């Protein structure tokens, strides 16, 4: 059988990794796919660099349109990133009847519904294993391996850059900027690293997983997004004293509020008990914990970023498409796991309605009655306390920190209590509120 012909858009970090792994493991991959997989054309703005990577083994062009319009190309791999030219080229490729492989979570989380609809209409596949958790086959696991289950919740460390930064800051005492620069140098960070450090990239991935887990459209605009830029070293230290680690988690979960089913979709720094496996995931590694009603909790761990780990997922999609290209479109695995006519409209819950536990840190004047005032406000809001730390004032100071861990409650109760606590004359400045997940 003739090799399947592939066009590659963008040969930067992941593109070059894909090119190299496909070249290196060509024979093994062919034995698995049943036919050869050959990159015949590469488009990249930097044609000189592209020629260097490809070594003249295929045609190199600057204009991606030449790839998506090429009559001999069966599969287009989009590794440019962003939602500008990438969206345009992906839609053109689909329109031209080509299958698409992409690692572009930003594109799918924001325009996925239109892209999957266009692919459905054309009977082509849009594959995106590399878009979530790099080299970990989490899309395959959610869409196929766990298909018997009603998924209850997913919680994951799904951004390598931020996990790398948090690990380097904790273990090596690096400052934020140095750790970020290293993550960029290692090829983990997005072209705009704000996407990483502000939690946007993790929210893109959580959005895609929520759609596949619950059979809902992708709805990035409804996700709650908080990054690690406001996280303070003192909270990382106090969390450790209380037996917790702080990780940037992407969480999506079924919930029932006032008898109505909804979906939580949120990304924020989260305290996790230090004894959980996921709390010990360090560096650029990713881990995704999925809870299904039949299987219980399953954990997927591996490299979440970088050239070859991501190439591993891109090529897995190439092989899948090569095997399935001739199958009747009706009998392929649906893009978002559920049949397109069986999607539901369960609403994403506003953040005020979510339920979790909280870490509260407040700076107070060390005077009698402070603690009583704070606990009274929490009790009135039906928030009960699990653990508390009160630090000795530093020598010569009268102010000190009080740290509390609460039982589960609704976010709106905590927000209302915080307003009242901050209004106390004995409480200095703003209170720090972080969320806690036991993940048991
Ligand atoms: P890079 O920036 O390293 O690579 C993108 C490449 O596309 C660059 O060579 C760039 O050229 C080229 N490019 C930009 N615009 C065009 C255009 N109009 N036409 C043709 N080529 C163009 O990004 P990555 O490889 O890191 O990321 C690619 C995608 O993979 C993104 O969607 C990213 O989110 C995703 N991803 C990345 C991971 C990683 O670890 N890096 C992991 C998982 C997913 P130039 O440099 O000249 O601008
Ligand atoms: N910037 C992303 C990360 C790349 O750091 O996880 C992988 O999606």
PDB file of C-alpha atoms in Angstrom, residues 251 253 264 266 268 270-271 351-359 383 406-412 414 433-439:
ATOM      1  CA  UNK A 251     -10.718  20.566  37.746  1.00  0.00           C
ATOM      2  CA  UNK A 253     -16.683  17.823  38.041  1.00  0.00           C
ATOM      3  CA  UNK A 264     -17.684  22.732  37.637  1.00  0.00           C
ATOM      4  CA  UNK A 266     -12.054  25.696  37.050  1.00  0.00           C
ATOM      5  CA  UNK A 268      -6.582  27.653  40.245  1.00  0.00           C
ATOM      6  CA  UNK A 270      -4.983  24.243  44.947  1.00  0.00           C
ATOM      7  CA  UNK A 271      -3.828  22.704  48.214  1.00  0.00           C
ATOM      8  CA  UNK A 351     -17.839  29.955  40.549  1.00  0.00           C
ATOM      9  CA  UNK A 352     -20.068  31.164  43.416  1.00  0.00           C
ATOM     10  CA  UNK A 353     -21.943  27.831  43.256  1.00  0.00           C
ATOM     11  CA  UNK A 354     -18.985  25.469  43.450  1.00  0.00           C
ATOM     12  CA  UNK A 355     -18.310  23.496  46.625  1.00  0.00           C
ATOM     13  CA  UNK A 356     -14.840  22.883  47.998  1.00  0.00           C
ATOM     14  CA  UNK A 357     -12.680  23.417  51.097  1.00  0.00           C
ATOM     15  CA  UNK A 358     -10.615  26.531  51.728  1.00  0.00           C
ATOM     16  CA  UNK A 359      -7.280  27.747  53.087  1.00  0.00           C
ATOM     17  CA  UNK A 383     -18.329  27.308  57.634  1.00  0.00           C
ATOM     18  CA  UNK A 406     -12.205  24.833  56.399  1.00  0.00           C
ATOM     19  CA  UNK A 407     -14.548  21.949  55.695  1.00  0.00           C
ATOM     20  CA  UNK A 408     -16.358  21.939  52.362  1.00  0.00           C
ATOM     21  CA  UNK A 409     -18.691  24.840  51.730  1.00  0.00           C
ATOM     22  CA  UNK A 410     -20.011  26.849  48.796  1.00  0.00           C
ATOM     23  CA  UNK A 411     -17.718  29.535  47.375  1.00  0.00           C
ATOM     24  CA  UNK A 412     -20.362  32.221  47.891  1.00  0.00           C
ATOM     25  CA  UNK A 414     -16.661  31.982  51.877  1.00  0.00           C
ATOM     26  CA  UNK A 433      -8.016  32.532  50.014  1.00  0.00           C
ATOM     27  CA  UNK A 434      -6.874  29.329  48.299  1.00  0.00           C
ATOM     28  CA  UNK A 435      -8.946  26.261  47.515  1.00  0.00           C
ATOM     29  CA  UNK A 436      -8.255  22.803  48.950  1.00  0.00           C
ATOM     30  CA  UNK A 437      -9.105  19.488  47.267  1.00  0.00           C
ATOM     31  CA  UNK A 438      -8.743  16.230  49.198  1.00  0.00           C
ATOM     32  CA  UNK A 439      -9.000  14.207  45.910  1.00  0.00           C
TER      33      UNK A 439
END
